Coordinates of C-alpha atoms in Angstrom, one line a residue:
M11 CA 0.0 0.0 0.0
G12 CA 1.4 3.4 -0.9
R13 CA 2.1 6.3 1.4
G14 CA -0.4 9.1 1.7
P15 CA 0.4 12.8 1.4
R16 CA 0.8 13.1 5.2
E17 CA 3.5 10.4 5.3
H18 CA 5.4 12.1 2.5
D19 CA 5.2 15.4 4.2
D20 CA 6.5 13.9 7.5
L21 CA 9.4 12.1 5.7
R22 CA 10.4 15.3 3.8
S23 CA 10.2 17.3 7.1
L24 CA 12.4 14.7 8.9
A25 CA 14.9 14.7 6.0
A26 CA 15.1 18.5 6.0
H27 CA 15.8 18.7 9.7
H28 CA 17.9 15.6 10.1
R29 CA 21.4 16.0 11.5
F30 CA 24.0 13.2 12.0
L31 CA 25.2 15.1 15.1
R32 CA 23.0 17.7 16.8
D33 CA 23.8 20.6 19.1
A34 CA 21.8 23.3 20.8
A35 CA 22.2 25.6 17.8
D36 CA 20.4 23.1 15.6
D37 CA 17.2 23.4 17.6
E38 CA 14.3 25.2 16.0
A39 CA 10.7 25.7 17.0
S40 CA 9.1 24.0 14.0
P41 CA 7.3 20.7 14.4
G42 CA 9.6 19.1 11.8
A43 CA 12.7 20.1 13.9
E44 CA 11.0 18.7 17.0
A45 CA 10.3 15.4 15.3
A46 CA 13.9 15.2 14.1
R47 CA 15.1 15.9 17.6
R48 CA 12.9 13.2 19.1
L49 CA 14.2 10.7 16.5
Y50 CA 17.8 11.7 17.2
D51 CA 17.3 11.3 20.9
S52 CA 15.9 7.8 20.4
L53 CA 19.1 6.5 18.7
Y54 CA 22.1 4.9 20.4
K55 CA 25.3 6.8 19.5
E56 CA 28.1 4.6 20.9
F57 CA 28.6 2.6 17.7
A58 CA 27.6 3.3 14.1
I59 CA 26.2 1.0 11.4
A60 CA 28.0 1.4 8.1
N61 CA 27.1 0.9 4.4
L62 CA 30.3 0.3 2.5
K63 CA 28.6 -0.4 -0.9
H64 CA 30.5 2.5 -2.6
Y65 CA 33.8 2.1 -0.7
R66 CA 35.9 2.1 -3.9
T67 CA 34.8 5.7 -4.6
R68 CA 35.1 6.6 -0.9
G69 CA 31.3 6.8 -0.6
I70 CA 30.7 5.5 2.9
A71 CA 27.4 5.9 4.7
L72 CA 27.1 5.8 8.5
R73 CA 24.0 5.9 10.8
W74 CA 23.4 5.4 14.4
R75 CA 21.9 2.2 15.8
T76 CA 18.3 1.7 16.7
E77 CA 17.1 0.2 20.0
A78 CA 16.3 -3.1 18.3
E79 CA 19.9 -3.3 16.9
V80 CA 21.3 -2.5 20.3
L81 CA 19.3 -5.3 21.9
E82 CA 20.4 -7.8 19.3
G83 CA 24.0 -6.7 19.6
I84 CA 24.2 -5.7 15.9
G85 CA 27.1 -3.4 15.2
Q86 CA 28.8 -4.2 18.5
Y87 CA 29.1 -8.0 18.6
T88 CA 28.7 -8.4 14.8
C89 CA 30.1 -6.6 11.8
A90 CA 28.6 -3.2 11.4
N91 CA 28.6 -3.3 7.6
Q92 CA 25.0 -3.8 6.5
R93 CA 26.1 -5.8 3.4
C94 CA 28.5 -8.1 5.2
V95 CA 27.6 -11.8 5.7
W96 CA 28.7 -11.4 9.4
H97 CA 26.2 -8.5 10.0
R98 CA 23.6 -10.7 11.6
A99 CA 25.7 -13.7 12.4
D100 CA 25.6 -15.7 15.6
D101 CA 29.4 -16.5 15.5
P102 CA 31.2 -13.8 13.7
P103 CA 35.0 -13.9 13.0
R104 CA 37.5 -11.7 14.8
L105 CA 36.1 -8.1 14.9
A106 CA 38.0 -4.8 15.3
T107 CA 36.6 -1.7 16.9
L108 CA 37.8 1.3 14.9
E109 CA 37.4 5.0 15.6
V110 CA 37.3 6.6 12.2
P111 CA 37.1 10.3 11.2
F112 CA 33.8 10.8 9.3
R113 CA 33.6 13.8 7.1
Y114 CA 30.2 14.7 5.7
E115 CA 28.1 17.6 4.5
E116 CA 24.8 18.7 5.9
R117 CA 22.4 21.4 4.8
V118 CA 22.0 23.7 7.8
R119 CA 19.6 26.6 7.5
G120 CA 19.8 26.5 3.7
T121 CA 23.7 26.4 3.6
L122 CA 25.7 23.3 2.8
T123 CA 28.1 22.9 5.7
A124 CA 31.1 20.5 6.0
R125 CA 31.3 18.7 9.3
E126 CA 33.6 16.0 10.8
A127 CA 33.1 13.6 13.7
L128 CA 35.0 10.6 15.2
V129 CA 32.8 7.6 15.0
K130 CA 33.3 4.1 16.4
V131 CA 32.5 1.1 14.1
V132 CA 33.0 -2.6 14.7
L133 CA 34.1 -4.4 11.5
C134 CA 35.4 -7.8 10.4
D135 CA 38.8 -7.9 8.7
A136 CA 37.4 -7.9 5.2
C137 CA 35.2 -4.9 5.8
A138 CA 38.0 -3.1 7.7
A139 CA 40.1 -3.5 4.6
K140 CA 37.3 -2.0 2.5
L141 CA 37.1 1.0 4.9
H142 CA 40.8 1.6 4.7
A143 CA 41.0 1.1 0.9
S144 CA 42.4 4.4 -0.5
R145 CA 41.5 3.9 -4.1
P146 CA 39.9 1.3 -6.4
F147 CA 42.0 -1.5 -7.7
R148 CA 42.6 -1.6 -11.4
T149 CA 42.5 -5.1 -13.0
S150 CA 43.8 -4.0 -16.4
R151 CA 45.8 -1.3 -18.1
P152 CA 44.1 1.1 -20.6
S153 CA 45.8 -0.9 -23.3
G154 CA 43.9 -4.0 -22.2
R155 CA 46.9 -6.0 -20.9
P156 CA 46.3 -7.4 -17.4
L157 CA 48.2 -6.0 -14.4
Q158 CA 50.3 -8.2 -12.2
E159 CA 48.5 -9.5 -9.2
A160 CA 49.0 -7.3 -6.2
P161 CA 50.7 -9.0 -3.2
S162 CA 48.3 -10.2 -0.6
G163 CA 47.7 -7.6 2.1
S164 CA 48.9 -4.8 -0.3
R165 CA 46.7 -1.7 -0.5
W166 CA 48.0 -0.9 -4.0

């Protein structure tokens, strides 16, 4: 069943007033800002959930965990990457807790503002390597000849 006009207005209002990190200066008197504040207050901000789908182009998305995810231990006792096979696993491999600088842009009062925060994420070794990948791997030269295989563990 589709969403009605009210749901679309509520979602647009939340999107307009959403902040990854909020401070007192972000508070406004509008109902949309109040709803965004209530949503922000209901999230658990110790560990983040990551989406590393676009890691090759450095496009990494982070969000805070919900109460249900905290109760299940997702993102703290499992890999925080949403697309990892160990994201909802009962017996994940060795996990590493990383504190990463997260740079992002938010629209604040109509102006695009660059912000930065240190965020903790728990990742398996494979996803941690994705997070630390500095650029995409090339598998062939522009001429079409294959490159030599990179040594294991090499970032280049």
